[in-house]
Protein backbone atom coordinates (compact mmCIF):
# COMPACT_ATOMS: atom_id res chain seq x y z
CA UNK A 1 0.00 0.00 0.00
CA UNK A 2 1.16 3.53 -0.75
CA UNK A 3 -0.47 6.97 -0.36
CA UNK A 4 0.78 9.98 -2.30
CA UNK A 5 -1.24 12.33 -0.05
CA UNK A 6 -3.95 12.14 2.60
CA UNK A 7 -6.62 11.22 0.05
CA UNK A 8 -5.03 9.31 -2.82
CA UNK A 9 -3.48 5.89 -2.46
CA UNK A 10 -3.11 2.45 -3.98
CA UNK A 11 -3.05 -1.11 -2.68
CA UNK A 12 -1.88 -4.25 -4.48
CA UNK A 13 -2.24 -7.96 -3.89
CA UNK A 14 -4.22 -10.84 -5.29
CA UNK A 15 -4.66 -14.55 -4.79
CA UNK A 16 -1.76 -16.98 -4.96
CA UNK A 17 -1.77 -20.09 -7.12
CA UNK A 18 -3.31 -23.06 -5.25
CA UNK A 19 -5.91 -25.24 -6.90
CA UNK A 20 -7.18 -22.34 -8.99
CA UNK A 21 -5.54 -19.79 -11.25
CA UNK A 22 -3.80 -16.92 -9.43
CA UNK A 23 -5.25 -13.42 -9.50
CA UNK A 24 -3.43 -10.06 -9.58
CA UNK A 25 -5.20 -6.92 -8.35
CA UNK A 26 -4.59 -3.18 -7.97
CA UNK A 27 -7.08 -0.86 -6.23
CA UNK A 28 -7.05 2.86 -5.46
CA UNK A 29 -8.83 5.44 -3.35
CA UNK A 30 -9.32 9.19 -3.64
CA UNK A 31 -11.13 9.69 -0.33
CA UNK A 32 -8.55 8.53 2.17
CA UNK A 33 -9.61 4.90 2.01
CA UNK A 34 -13.34 5.27 2.70
CA UNK A 35 -13.98 3.63 -0.66
CA UNK A 36 -11.80 1.67 -3.09
CA UNK A 37 -12.01 1.16 -6.85
CA UNK A 38 -10.42 -1.73 -8.74
CA UNK A 39 -7.98 -0.43 -11.38
CA UNK A 40 -6.47 -3.72 -12.48
CA UNK A 41 -7.52 -7.35 -12.15
CA UNK A 42 -5.68 -10.08 -14.02
CA UNK A 43 -6.52 -13.78 -13.94
CA UNK A 44 -3.74 -16.35 -14.20
CA UNK A 45 -1.29 -13.66 -13.01
CA UNK A 46 0.68 -13.96 -9.78
CA UNK A 47 -0.08 -11.49 -6.95
CA UNK A 48 1.74 -8.20 -6.43
CA UNK A 49 3.67 -7.35 -3.27
CA UNK A 50 4.46 -3.61 -3.37
CA UNK A 51 3.47 -0.36 -5.06
CA UNK A 52 5.04 3.10 -5.16
CA UNK A 53 4.10 6.42 -6.80
CA UNK A 54 6.39 9.43 -7.23
CA UNK A 55 3.42 11.67 -8.02
CA UNK A 56 -0.27 11.23 -8.79
CA UNK A 57 0.49 9.91 -12.28
CA UNK A 58 3.70 7.86 -12.26
CA UNK A 59 3.73 4.60 -10.33
CA UNK A 60 5.12 1.09 -10.29
CA UNK A 61 3.89 -2.20 -8.82
CA UNK A 62 6.02 -5.32 -8.34
CA UNK A 63 5.54 -8.91 -7.26
CA UNK A 64 5.88 -12.57 -8.07
CA UNK A 65 7.00 -13.99 -11.43
CA UNK A 66 9.35 -11.05 -12.12
CA UNK A 67 6.38 -8.68 -12.31
CA UNK A 68 7.08 -4.97 -12.79
CA UNK A 69 4.06 -2.91 -13.88
CA UNK A 70 4.06 0.82 -14.65
CA UNK A 71 1.45 3.52 -15.03
CA UNK A 72 1.83 7.10 -16.21
CA UNK A 73 -1.83 8.10 -15.79
CA UNK A 74 -2.53 7.45 -12.13
CA UNK A 75 -3.26 3.77 -12.60
CA UNK A 76 -5.98 3.97 -15.23
CA UNK A 77 -3.71 1.96 -17.50
CA UNK A 78 -0.86 -0.37 -16.50
CA UNK A 79 1.88 -1.71 -18.77
CA UNK A 80 4.20 -4.62 -18.05
CA UNK A 81 7.89 -3.66 -17.95
CA UNK A 82 9.16 -7.08 -16.87
CA UNK A 83 7.74 -10.59 -16.45
CA UNK A 84 8.95 -14.17 -16.37
CA UNK A 85 9.86 -16.89 -13.92
CA UNK A 86 13.28 -15.75 -12.72
CA UNK A 87 12.61 -13.36 -9.81
CA UNK A 88 10.35 -12.59 -6.89
CA UNK A 89 10.17 -8.84 -6.27
CA UNK A 90 9.37 -7.54 -2.79
CA UNK A 91 9.68 -3.74 -2.89
CA UNK A 92 10.07 -0.77 -5.24
CA UNK A 93 11.18 2.84 -4.79
CA UNK A 94 11.60 5.76 -7.22
CA UNK A 95 13.04 9.22 -6.55
CA UNK A 96 11.63 10.69 -9.78
CA UNK A 97 9.81 9.35 -12.86
CA UNK A 98 13.11 8.10 -14.33
CA UNK A 99 15.24 6.77 -11.47
CA UNK A 100 14.24 3.83 -9.32
CA UNK A 101 15.07 0.48 -7.78
CA UNK A 102 13.34 -2.88 -7.33
CA UNK A 103 14.55 -5.49 -4.81
CA UNK A 104 13.87 -9.16 -4.12
CA UNK A 105 15.49 -12.50 -4.85
CA UNK A 106 16.11 -14.74 -7.80
CA UNK A 107 14.34 -18.09 -7.86
CA UNK A 108 17.33 -20.26 -8.72
CA UNK A 109 18.51 -22.95 -6.33
CA UNK A 110 20.99 -20.49 -4.79
CA UNK A 111 18.41 -17.73 -4.14
CA UNK A 112 20.60 -14.67 -4.60
CA UNK A 113 19.38 -11.34 -3.28
CA UNK A 114 18.94 -8.93 -6.22
CA UNK A 115 18.62 -5.23 -6.95
CA UNK A 116 17.31 -3.95 -10.29
CA UNK A 117 17.85 -0.27 -11.08
CA UNK A 118 16.66 1.99 -13.88
CA UNK A 119 17.42 5.54 -15.03
CA UNK A 120 14.88 5.63 -17.87
CA UNK A 121 11.62 5.02 -16.06
CA UNK A 122 11.83 1.26 -16.33
CA UNK A 123 12.40 0.90 -20.06
CA UNK A 124 15.66 -0.87 -19.21
CA UNK A 125 16.79 -2.44 -15.93
CA UNK A 126 20.29 -3.16 -14.61
CA UNK A 127 20.75 -6.22 -12.36
CA UNK A 128 23.04 -6.50 -9.32
CA UNK A 129 23.35 -9.86 -7.54
CA UNK A 130 24.29 -10.33 -3.87
CA UNK A 131 24.73 -13.28 -1.47
CA UNK A 132 23.13 -16.68 -1.94
CA UNK A 133 20.25 -17.79 0.30
CA UNK A 134 19.52 -14.10 0.93
CA UNK A 135 16.55 -11.93 0.05
CA UNK A 136 16.07 -8.17 -0.07
CA UNK A 137 12.67 -7.10 1.27
CA UNK A 138 12.80 -3.32 1.50
CA UNK A 139 14.42 -0.38 -0.29
CA UNK A 140 14.39 3.38 0.20
CA UNK A 141 16.38 6.37 -1.05
CA UNK A 142 16.41 9.86 0.43
CA UNK A 143 17.77 11.33 -2.81
CA UNK A 144 19.14 9.99 -6.09
CA UNK A 145 22.45 9.07 -4.43
CA UNK A 146 21.80 7.81 -0.90
CA UNK A 147 19.77 4.73 -0.11
CA UNK A 148 19.43 1.49 1.82
CA UNK A 149 18.16 -2.05 1.22
CA UNK A 150 17.27 -4.54 3.96
CA UNK A 151 16.45 -8.22 4.14
CA UNK A 152 18.05 -11.37 5.43
CA UNK A 153 18.40 -15.12 5.33
CA UNK A 154 17.47 -17.96 7.66
CA UNK A 155 20.31 -17.01 9.99
CA UNK A 156 20.93 -13.27 9.78
CA UNK A 157 19.66 -9.81 8.92
CA UNK A 158 21.29 -7.81 6.14
CA UNK A 159 21.53 -4.07 5.46
CA UNK A 160 23.33 -2.49 2.50
CA UNK A 161 23.95 1.22 1.93
CA UNK A 162 24.88 3.22 -1.16
CA UNK A 163 26.04 6.81 -1.57
CA UNK A 164 26.41 6.77 -5.37
CA UNK A 165 22.94 5.90 -6.60
CA UNK A 166 23.38 2.15 -6.27
CA UNK A 167 26.48 1.70 -8.39
CA UNK A 168 28.25 0.38 -5.29
CA UNK A 169 26.82 -1.03 -2.08
CA UNK A 170 28.45 -1.45 1.34
CA UNK A 171 27.15 -3.78 4.04
CA UNK A 172 26.21 -2.28 7.40
CA UNK A 173 25.82 -3.95 10.79
CA UNK A 174 22.07 -4.12 11.59
CA UNK A 175 22.39 -4.94 15.29
CA UNK A 176 19.92 -7.83 15.05
CA UNK A 177 19.83 -11.33 13.61
CA UNK A 178 16.10 -11.16 12.88
CA UNK A 179 15.06 -11.03 9.22
CA UNK A 180 14.30 -7.42 8.19
CA UNK A 181 11.25 -6.70 6.03
CA UNK A 182 11.07 -2.92 5.65
CA UNK A 183 13.10 0.28 5.86
CA UNK A 184 12.30 4.00 6.08
CA UNK A 185 14.63 7.02 6.32
CA UNK A 186 13.61 10.65 6.83
CA UNK A 187 17.05 12.00 5.91
CA UNK A 188 20.60 10.73 5.39
CA UNK A 189 21.07 10.04 9.10
CA UNK A 190 17.77 9.03 10.69
CA UNK A 191 16.06 5.81 9.73
CA UNK A 192 14.24 2.72 10.93
CA UNK A 193 13.97 -0.90 9.83
CA UNK A 194 11.41 -3.48 10.93
CA UNK A 195 11.45 -7.26 10.84
CA UNK A 196 10.42 -10.59 12.27
CA UNK A 197 9.56 -11.16 15.94
CA UNK A 198 8.54 -7.53 16.40
CA UNK A 199 11.99 -6.20 15.53
CA UNK A 200 12.37 -2.41 15.20
CA UNK A 201 15.86 -0.96 14.81
CA UNK A 202 16.84 2.71 14.53
CA UNK A 203 19.90 4.64 13.40
CA UNK A 204 20.78 8.30 13.77
CA UNK A 205 24.10 7.92 11.94
CA UNK A 206 22.98 6.69 8.53
CA UNK A 207 23.48 3.08 9.56
CA UNK A 208 27.06 3.47 10.78
CA UNK A 209 27.40 1.60 14.05
CA UNK A 210 29.66 3.02 16.74
CA UNK A 211 31.07 0.88 19.57
CA UNK A 212 32.31 2.73 22.64
CA UNK A 213 34.13 -0.21 24.24
CA UNK A 214 37.72 0.14 22.99
CA UNK A 215 38.70 -3.32 24.25
CA UNK A 216 35.80 -4.92 22.39
CA UNK A 217 36.60 -3.00 19.21
CA UNK A 218 40.27 -3.94 19.25
CA UNK A 219 39.51 -7.63 19.81
CA UNK A 220 37.15 -7.77 16.82
CA UNK A 221 39.32 -5.98 14.27
CA UNK A 222 41.30 -8.00 11.71
CA UNK A 223 44.99 -8.41 12.47
CA UNK A 224 46.10 -7.56 8.94
CA UNK A 225 44.85 -6.32 5.57
CA UNK A 226 42.74 -9.02 3.90
CA UNK A 227 41.24 -9.39 0.42
CA UNK A 228 38.75 -12.25 0.25
CA UNK A 229 37.61 -14.42 -2.66
CA UNK A 230 34.79 -12.75 -4.54
CA UNK A 231 31.40 -14.45 -4.56
CA UNK A 232 29.99 -15.79 -6.74
CA UNK A 233 32.90 -16.78 -8.96
CA UNK A 234 32.51 -17.35 -11.89
CA UNK A 235 29.74 -14.75 -12.04
CA UNK A 236 27.26 -12.98 -14.30
CA UNK A 237 26.55 -10.13 -14.12
CA UNK A 238 27.61 -9.08 -10.60
CA UNK A 239 29.86 -10.27 -7.80
CA UNK A 240 30.61 -9.16 -4.24
CA UNK A 241 34.18 -8.33 -3.15
CA UNK A 242 34.95 -8.31 0.59
CA UNK A 243 38.02 -6.86 2.27
CA UNK A 244 39.22 -6.17 5.81
CA UNK A 245 41.32 -3.35 7.26
CA UNK A 246 43.07 -3.52 10.66
CA UNK A 247 43.15 0.30 10.90
CA UNK A 248 41.44 3.21 9.18
CA UNK A 249 43.20 3.52 5.83
CA UNK A 250 43.35 5.40 2.56
CA UNK A 251 42.63 2.70 -0.02
CA UNK A 252 41.76 2.01 -3.63
CA UNK A 253 39.98 -1.08 -4.90
CA UNK A 254 40.23 -1.41 -8.67
CA UNK A 255 39.42 -3.90 -11.42
CA UNK A 256 41.97 -4.67 -14.15
CA UNK A 257 41.96 -6.91 -17.20
CA UNK A 258 44.70 -9.51 -17.69
CA UNK A 259 46.74 -6.98 -19.70
CA UNK A 260 46.87 -4.66 -16.70
CA UNK A 261 44.47 -2.05 -18.07
CA UNK A 262 42.29 -0.42 -15.44
CA UNK A 263 38.63 -1.27 -15.98
CA UNK A 264 36.84 0.12 -12.94
CA UNK A 265 37.59 1.96 -9.71
CA UNK A 266 35.19 0.61 -7.09
CA UNK A 267 36.52 2.33 -3.96
CA UNK A 268 38.80 5.33 -3.50
CA UNK A 269 39.17 7.12 -0.19
CA UNK A 270 39.46 6.68 3.55
CA UNK A 271 37.76 3.54 4.88
CA UNK A 272 37.15 2.62 8.54
CA UNK A 273 38.83 -0.34 10.20
CA UNK A 274 36.89 -3.60 9.94
CA UNK A 275 35.26 -5.63 7.19
CA UNK A 276 33.74 -3.99 4.12
CA UNK A 277 32.23 -5.17 0.86
CA UNK A 278 31.42 -3.76 -2.55
CA UNK A 279 29.55 -5.13 -5.57
CA UNK A 280 31.01 -5.01 -9.08
CA UNK A 281 28.31 -5.02 -11.74
CA UNK A 282 30.72 -6.00 -14.59
CA UNK A 283 30.75 -2.46 -15.99
CA UNK A 284 33.72 -0.19 -16.63
CA UNK A 285 34.36 3.38 -15.51
CA UNK A 286 32.19 4.62 -18.40
CA UNK A 287 29.24 2.47 -17.21
CA UNK A 288 29.67 0.15 -20.20
CA UNK A 289 29.34 -3.64 -19.79
CA UNK A 290 32.61 -5.53 -20.21
CA UNK A 291 33.08 -8.85 -21.94
CA UNK A 292 33.64 -12.34 -20.61
CA UNK A 293 37.09 -13.17 -19.31
CA UNK A 294 39.49 -13.17 -16.40
CA UNK A 295 39.74 -9.97 -14.36
CA UNK A 296 41.98 -8.94 -11.48
CA UNK A 297 40.69 -7.06 -8.45
CA UNK A 298 43.32 -5.22 -6.43
CA UNK A 299 43.23 -3.66 -2.97
CA UNK A 300 45.94 -1.03 -2.48
CA UNK A 301 46.88 0.81 0.70
CA UNK A 302 49.92 2.90 1.58
CA UNK A 303 52.06 -0.16 2.32
CA UNK A 304 50.04 -3.12 1.01
CA UNK A 305 48.89 -4.41 -2.37
CA UNK A 306 46.62 -7.48 -2.54
CA UNK A 307 45.24 -8.98 -5.76
CA UNK A 308 42.95 -11.86 -6.75
CA UNK A 309 41.46 -13.22 -9.97
CA UNK A 310 37.83 -13.63 -10.93
CA UNK A 311 35.98 -14.89 -14.01
CA UNK A 312 33.09 -13.15 -15.76
CA UNK A 313 30.94 -15.39 -17.97
CA UNK A 314 28.40 -13.65 -20.17
GROMACS .gro file of C-alpha atoms in nm:
model
  314
    1UNK     CA    1   0.000   0.000   0.000
    2UNK     CA    2   0.116   0.353  -0.075
    3UNK     CA    3  -0.047   0.697  -0.036
    4UNK     CA    4   0.078   0.998  -0.230
    5UNK     CA    5  -0.124   1.233  -0.005
    6UNK     CA    6  -0.395   1.214   0.260
    7UNK     CA    7  -0.662   1.122   0.005
    8UNK     CA    8  -0.503   0.931  -0.282
    9UNK     CA    9  -0.348   0.589  -0.246
   10UNK     CA   10  -0.311   0.245  -0.398
   11UNK     CA   11  -0.305  -0.111  -0.268
   12UNK     CA   12  -0.188  -0.425  -0.448
   13UNK     CA   13  -0.224  -0.796  -0.389
   14UNK     CA   14  -0.422  -1.084  -0.529
   15UNK     CA   15  -0.466  -1.455  -0.479
   16UNK     CA   16  -0.176  -1.698  -0.496
   17UNK     CA   17  -0.177  -2.009  -0.712
   18UNK     CA   18  -0.331  -2.306  -0.525
   19UNK     CA   19  -0.591  -2.524  -0.690
   20UNK     CA   20  -0.718  -2.234  -0.899
   21UNK     CA   21  -0.554  -1.979  -1.125
   22UNK     CA   22  -0.380  -1.692  -0.943
   23UNK     CA   23  -0.525  -1.342  -0.950
   24UNK     CA   24  -0.343  -1.006  -0.958
   25UNK     CA   25  -0.520  -0.692  -0.835
   26UNK     CA   26  -0.459  -0.318  -0.797
   27UNK     CA   27  -0.708  -0.086  -0.623
   28UNK     CA   28  -0.705   0.286  -0.546
   29UNK     CA   29  -0.883   0.544  -0.335
   30UNK     CA   30  -0.932   0.919  -0.364
   31UNK     CA   31  -1.113   0.969  -0.033
   32UNK     CA   32  -0.855   0.853   0.217
   33UNK     CA   33  -0.961   0.490   0.201
   34UNK     CA   34  -1.334   0.527   0.270
   35UNK     CA   35  -1.398   0.363  -0.066
   36UNK     CA   36  -1.180   0.167  -0.309
   37UNK     CA   37  -1.201   0.116  -0.685
   38UNK     CA   38  -1.042  -0.173  -0.874
   39UNK     CA   39  -0.798  -0.043  -1.138
   40UNK     CA   40  -0.647  -0.372  -1.248
   41UNK     CA   41  -0.752  -0.735  -1.215
   42UNK     CA   42  -0.568  -1.008  -1.402
   43UNK     CA   43  -0.652  -1.378  -1.394
   44UNK     CA   44  -0.374  -1.635  -1.420
   45UNK     CA   45  -0.129  -1.366  -1.301
   46UNK     CA   46   0.068  -1.396  -0.978
   47UNK     CA   47  -0.008  -1.149  -0.695
   48UNK     CA   48   0.174  -0.820  -0.643
   49UNK     CA   49   0.367  -0.735  -0.327
   50UNK     CA   50   0.446  -0.361  -0.337
   51UNK     CA   51   0.347  -0.036  -0.506
   52UNK     CA   52   0.504   0.310  -0.516
   53UNK     CA   53   0.410   0.642  -0.680
   54UNK     CA   54   0.639   0.943  -0.723
   55UNK     CA   55   0.342   1.167  -0.802
   56UNK     CA   56  -0.027   1.123  -0.879
   57UNK     CA   57   0.049   0.991  -1.228
   58UNK     CA   58   0.370   0.786  -1.226
   59UNK     CA   59   0.373   0.460  -1.033
   60UNK     CA   60   0.512   0.109  -1.029
   61UNK     CA   61   0.389  -0.220  -0.882
   62UNK     CA   62   0.602  -0.532  -0.834
   63UNK     CA   63   0.554  -0.891  -0.726
   64UNK     CA   64   0.588  -1.257  -0.807
   65UNK     CA   65   0.700  -1.399  -1.143
   66UNK     CA   66   0.935  -1.105  -1.212
   67UNK     CA   67   0.638  -0.868  -1.231
   68UNK     CA   68   0.708  -0.497  -1.279
   69UNK     CA   69   0.406  -0.291  -1.388
   70UNK     CA   70   0.406   0.082  -1.465
   71UNK     CA   71   0.145   0.352  -1.503
   72UNK     CA   72   0.183   0.710  -1.621
   73UNK     CA   73  -0.183   0.810  -1.579
   74UNK     CA   74  -0.253   0.745  -1.213
   75UNK     CA   75  -0.326   0.377  -1.260
   76UNK     CA   76  -0.598   0.397  -1.523
   77UNK     CA   77  -0.371   0.196  -1.750
   78UNK     CA   78  -0.086  -0.037  -1.650
   79UNK     CA   79   0.188  -0.171  -1.877
   80UNK     CA   80   0.420  -0.462  -1.805
   81UNK     CA   81   0.789  -0.366  -1.795
   82UNK     CA   82   0.916  -0.708  -1.687
   83UNK     CA   83   0.774  -1.059  -1.645
   84UNK     CA   84   0.895  -1.417  -1.637
   85UNK     CA   85   0.986  -1.689  -1.392
   86UNK     CA   86   1.328  -1.575  -1.272
   87UNK     CA   87   1.261  -1.336  -0.981
   88UNK     CA   88   1.035  -1.259  -0.689
   89UNK     CA   89   1.017  -0.884  -0.627
   90UNK     CA   90   0.937  -0.754  -0.279
   91UNK     CA   91   0.968  -0.374  -0.289
   92UNK     CA   92   1.007  -0.077  -0.524
   93UNK     CA   93   1.118   0.284  -0.479
   94UNK     CA   94   1.160   0.576  -0.722
   95UNK     CA   95   1.304   0.922  -0.655
   96UNK     CA   96   1.163   1.069  -0.978
   97UNK     CA   97   0.981   0.935  -1.286
   98UNK     CA   98   1.311   0.810  -1.433
   99UNK     CA   99   1.524   0.677  -1.147
  100UNK     CA  100   1.424   0.383  -0.932
  101UNK     CA  101   1.507   0.048  -0.778
  102UNK     CA  102   1.334  -0.288  -0.733
  103UNK     CA  103   1.455  -0.549  -0.481
  104UNK     CA  104   1.387  -0.916  -0.412
  105UNK     CA  105   1.549  -1.250  -0.485
  106UNK     CA  106   1.611  -1.474  -0.780
  107UNK     CA  107   1.434  -1.809  -0.786
  108UNK     CA  108   1.733  -2.026  -0.872
  109UNK     CA  109   1.851  -2.295  -0.633
  110UNK     CA  110   2.099  -2.049  -0.479
  111UNK     CA  111   1.841  -1.773  -0.414
  112UNK     CA  112   2.060  -1.467  -0.460
  113UNK     CA  113   1.938  -1.134  -0.328
  114UNK     CA  114   1.894  -0.893  -0.622
  115UNK     CA  115   1.862  -0.523  -0.695
  116UNK     CA  116   1.731  -0.395  -1.029
  117UNK     CA  117   1.785  -0.027  -1.108
  118UNK     CA  118   1.666   0.199  -1.388
  119UNK     CA  119   1.742   0.554  -1.503
  120UNK     CA  120   1.488   0.563  -1.787
  121UNK     CA  121   1.162   0.502  -1.606
  122UNK     CA  122   1.183   0.126  -1.633
  123UNK     CA  123   1.240   0.090  -2.006
  124UNK     CA  124   1.566  -0.087  -1.921
  125UNK     CA  125   1.679  -0.244  -1.593
  126UNK     CA  126   2.029  -0.316  -1.461
  127UNK     CA  127   2.075  -0.622  -1.236
  128UNK     CA  128   2.304  -0.650  -0.932
  129UNK     CA  129   2.335  -0.986  -0.754
  130UNK     CA  130   2.429  -1.033  -0.387
  131UNK     CA  131   2.473  -1.328  -0.147
  132UNK     CA  132   2.313  -1.668  -0.194
  133UNK     CA  133   2.025  -1.779   0.030
  134UNK     CA  134   1.952  -1.410   0.093
  135UNK     CA  135   1.655  -1.193   0.005
  136UNK     CA  136   1.607  -0.817  -0.007
  137UNK     CA  137   1.267  -0.710   0.127
  138UNK     CA  138   1.280  -0.332   0.150
  139UNK     CA  139   1.442  -0.038  -0.029
  140UNK     CA  140   1.439   0.338   0.020
  141UNK     CA  141   1.638   0.637  -0.105
  142UNK     CA  142   1.641   0.986   0.043
  143UNK     CA  143   1.777   1.133  -0.281
  144UNK     CA  144   1.914   0.999  -0.609
  145UNK     CA  145   2.245   0.907  -0.443
  146UNK     CA  146   2.180   0.781  -0.090
  147UNK     CA  147   1.977   0.473  -0.011
  148UNK     CA  148   1.943   0.149   0.182
  149UNK     CA  149   1.816  -0.205   0.122
  150UNK     CA  150   1.727  -0.454   0.396
  151UNK     CA  151   1.645  -0.822   0.414
  152UNK     CA  152   1.805  -1.137   0.543
  153UNK     CA  153   1.840  -1.512   0.533
  154UNK     CA  154   1.747  -1.796   0.766
  155UNK     CA  155   2.031  -1.701   0.999
  156UNK     CA  156   2.093  -1.327   0.978
  157UNK     CA  157   1.966  -0.981   0.892
  158UNK     CA  158   2.129  -0.781   0.614
  159UNK     CA  159   2.153  -0.407   0.546
  160UNK     CA  160   2.333  -0.249   0.250
  161UNK     CA  161   2.395   0.122   0.193
  162UNK     CA  162   2.488   0.322  -0.116
  163UNK     CA  163   2.604   0.681  -0.157
  164UNK     CA  164   2.641   0.677  -0.537
  165UNK     CA  165   2.294   0.590  -0.660
  166UNK     CA  166   2.338   0.215  -0.627
  167UNK     CA  167   2.648   0.170  -0.839
  168UNK     CA  168   2.825   0.038  -0.529
  169UNK     CA  169   2.682  -0.103  -0.208
  170UNK     CA  170   2.845  -0.145   0.134
  171UNK     CA  171   2.715  -0.378   0.404
  172UNK     CA  172   2.621  -0.228   0.740
  173UNK     CA  173   2.582  -0.395   1.079
  174UNK     CA  174   2.207  -0.412   1.159
  175UNK     CA  175   2.239  -0.494   1.529
  176UNK     CA  176   1.992  -0.783   1.505
  177UNK     CA  177   1.983  -1.133   1.361
  178UNK     CA  178   1.610  -1.116   1.288
  179UNK     CA  179   1.506  -1.103   0.922
  180UNK     CA  180   1.430  -0.742   0.819
  181UNK     CA  181   1.125  -0.670   0.603
  182UNK     CA  182   1.107  -0.292   0.565
  183UNK     CA  183   1.310   0.028   0.586
  184UNK     CA  184   1.230   0.400   0.608
  185UNK     CA  185   1.463   0.702   0.632
  186UNK     CA  186   1.361   1.065   0.683
  187UNK     CA  187   1.705   1.200   0.591
  188UNK     CA  188   2.060   1.073   0.539
  189UNK     CA  189   2.107   1.004   0.910
  190UNK     CA  190   1.777   0.903   1.069
  191UNK     CA  191   1.606   0.581   0.973
  192UNK     CA  192   1.424   0.272   1.093
  193UNK     CA  193   1.397  -0.090   0.983
  194UNK     CA  194   1.141  -0.348   1.093
  195UNK     CA  195   1.145  -0.726   1.084
  196UNK     CA  196   1.042  -1.059   1.227
  197UNK     CA  197   0.956  -1.116   1.594
  198UNK     CA  198   0.854  -0.753   1.640
  199UNK     CA  199   1.199  -0.620   1.553
  200UNK     CA  200   1.237  -0.241   1.520
  201UNK     CA  201   1.586  -0.096   1.481
  202UNK     CA  202   1.684   0.271   1.453
  203UNK     CA  203   1.990   0.464   1.340
  204UNK     CA  204   2.078   0.830   1.377
  205UNK     CA  205   2.410   0.792   1.194
  206UNK     CA  206   2.298   0.669   0.853
  207UNK     CA  207   2.348   0.308   0.956
  208UNK     CA  208   2.706   0.347   1.078
  209UNK     CA  209   2.740   0.160   1.405
  210UNK     CA  210   2.966   0.302   1.674
  211UNK     CA  211   3.107   0.088   1.957
  212UNK     CA  212   3.231   0.273   2.264
  213UNK     CA  213   3.413  -0.021   2.424
  214UNK     CA  214   3.772   0.014   2.299
  215UNK     CA  215   3.870  -0.332   2.425
  216UNK     CA  216   3.580  -0.492   2.239
  217UNK     CA  217   3.660  -0.300   1.921
  218UNK     CA  218   4.027  -0.394   1.925
  219UNK     CA  219   3.951  -0.763   1.981
  220UNK     CA  220   3.715  -0.777   1.682
  221UNK     CA  221   3.932  -0.598   1.427
  222UNK     CA  222   4.130  -0.800   1.171
  223UNK     CA  223   4.499  -0.841   1.247
  224UNK     CA  224   4.610  -0.756   0.894
  225UNK     CA  225   4.485  -0.632   0.557
  226UNK     CA  226   4.274  -0.902   0.390
  227UNK     CA  227   4.124  -0.939   0.042
  228UNK     CA  228   3.875  -1.225   0.025
  229UNK     CA  229   3.761  -1.442  -0.266
  230UNK     CA  230   3.479  -1.275  -0.454
  231UNK     CA  231   3.140  -1.445  -0.456
  232UNK     CA  232   2.999  -1.579  -0.674
  233UNK     CA  233   3.290  -1.678  -0.896
  234UNK     CA  234   3.251  -1.735  -1.189
  235UNK     CA  235   2.974  -1.475  -1.204
  236UNK     CA  236   2.726  -1.298  -1.430
  237UNK     CA  237   2.655  -1.013  -1.412
  238UNK     CA  238   2.761  -0.908  -1.060
  239UNK     CA  239   2.986  -1.027  -0.780
  240UNK     CA  240   3.061  -0.916  -0.424
  241UNK     CA  241   3.418  -0.833  -0.315
  242UNK     CA  242   3.495  -0.831   0.059
  243UNK     CA  243   3.802  -0.686   0.227
  244UNK     CA  244   3.922  -0.617   0.581
  245UNK     CA  245   4.132  -0.335   0.726
  246UNK     CA  246   4.307  -0.352   1.066
  247UNK     CA  247   4.315   0.030   1.090
  248UNK     CA  248   4.144   0.321   0.918
  249UNK     CA  249   4.320   0.352   0.583
  250UNK     CA  250   4.335   0.540   0.256
  251UNK     CA  251   4.263   0.270  -0.002
  252UNK     CA  252   4.176   0.201  -0.363
  253UNK     CA  253   3.998  -0.108  -0.490
  254UNK     CA  254   4.023  -0.141  -0.867
  255UNK     CA  255   3.942  -0.390  -1.142
  256UNK     CA  256   4.197  -0.467  -1.415
  257UNK     CA  257   4.196  -0.691  -1.720
  258UNK     CA  258   4.470  -0.951  -1.769
  259UNK     CA  259   4.674  -0.698  -1.970
  260UNK     CA  260   4.687  -0.466  -1.670
  261UNK     CA  261   4.447  -0.205  -1.807
  262UNK     CA  262   4.229  -0.042  -1.544
  263UNK     CA  263   3.863  -0.127  -1.598
  264UNK     CA  264   3.684   0.012  -1.294
  265UNK     CA  265   3.759   0.196  -0.971
  266UNK     CA  266   3.519   0.061  -0.709
  267UNK     CA  267   3.652   0.233  -0.396
  268UNK     CA  268   3.880   0.533  -0.350
  269UNK     CA  269   3.917   0.712  -0.019
  270UNK     CA  270   3.946   0.668   0.355
  271UNK     CA  271   3.776   0.354   0.488
  272UNK     CA  272   3.715   0.262   0.854
  273UNK     CA  273   3.883  -0.034   1.020
  274UNK     CA  274   3.689  -0.360   0.994
  275UNK     CA  275   3.526  -0.563   0.719
  276UNK     CA  276   3.374  -0.399   0.412
  277UNK     CA  277   3.223  -0.517   0.086
  278UNK     CA  278   3.142  -0.376  -0.255
  279UNK     CA  279   2.955  -0.513  -0.557
  280UNK     CA  280   3.101  -0.501  -0.908
  281UNK     CA  281   2.831  -0.502  -1.174
  282UNK     CA  282   3.072  -0.600  -1.459
  283UNK     CA  283   3.075  -0.246  -1.599
  284UNK     CA  284   3.372  -0.019  -1.663
  285UNK     CA  285   3.436   0.338  -1.551
  286UNK     CA  286   3.219   0.462  -1.840
  287UNK     CA  287   2.924   0.247  -1.721
  288UNK     CA  288   2.967   0.015  -2.020
  289UNK     CA  289   2.934  -0.364  -1.979
  290UNK     CA  290   3.261  -0.553  -2.021
  291UNK     CA  291   3.308  -0.885  -2.194
  292UNK     CA  292   3.364  -1.234  -2.061
  293UNK     CA  293   3.709  -1.317  -1.931
  294UNK     CA  294   3.949  -1.317  -1.640
  295UNK     CA  295   3.974  -0.997  -1.436
  296UNK     CA  296   4.198  -0.894  -1.148
  297UNK     CA  297   4.069  -0.706  -0.845
  298UNK     CA  298   4.332  -0.522  -0.643
  299UNK     CA  299   4.323  -0.366  -0.297
  300UNK     CA  300   4.594  -0.103  -0.248
  301UNK     CA  301   4.688   0.081   0.070
  302UNK     CA  302   4.992   0.290   0.158
  303UNK     CA  303   5.206  -0.016   0.232
  304UNK     CA  304   5.004  -0.312   0.101
  305UNK     CA  305   4.889  -0.441  -0.237
  306UNK     CA  306   4.662  -0.748  -0.254
  307UNK     CA  307   4.524  -0.898  -0.576
  308UNK     CA  308   4.295  -1.186  -0.675
  309UNK     CA  309   4.146  -1.322  -0.997
  310UNK     CA  310   3.783  -1.363  -1.093
  311UNK     CA  311   3.598  -1.489  -1.401
  312UNK     CA  312   3.309  -1.315  -1.576
  313UNK     CA  313   3.094  -1.539  -1.797
  314UNK     CA  314   2.840  -1.365  -2.017
   0.00000   0.00000   0.00000
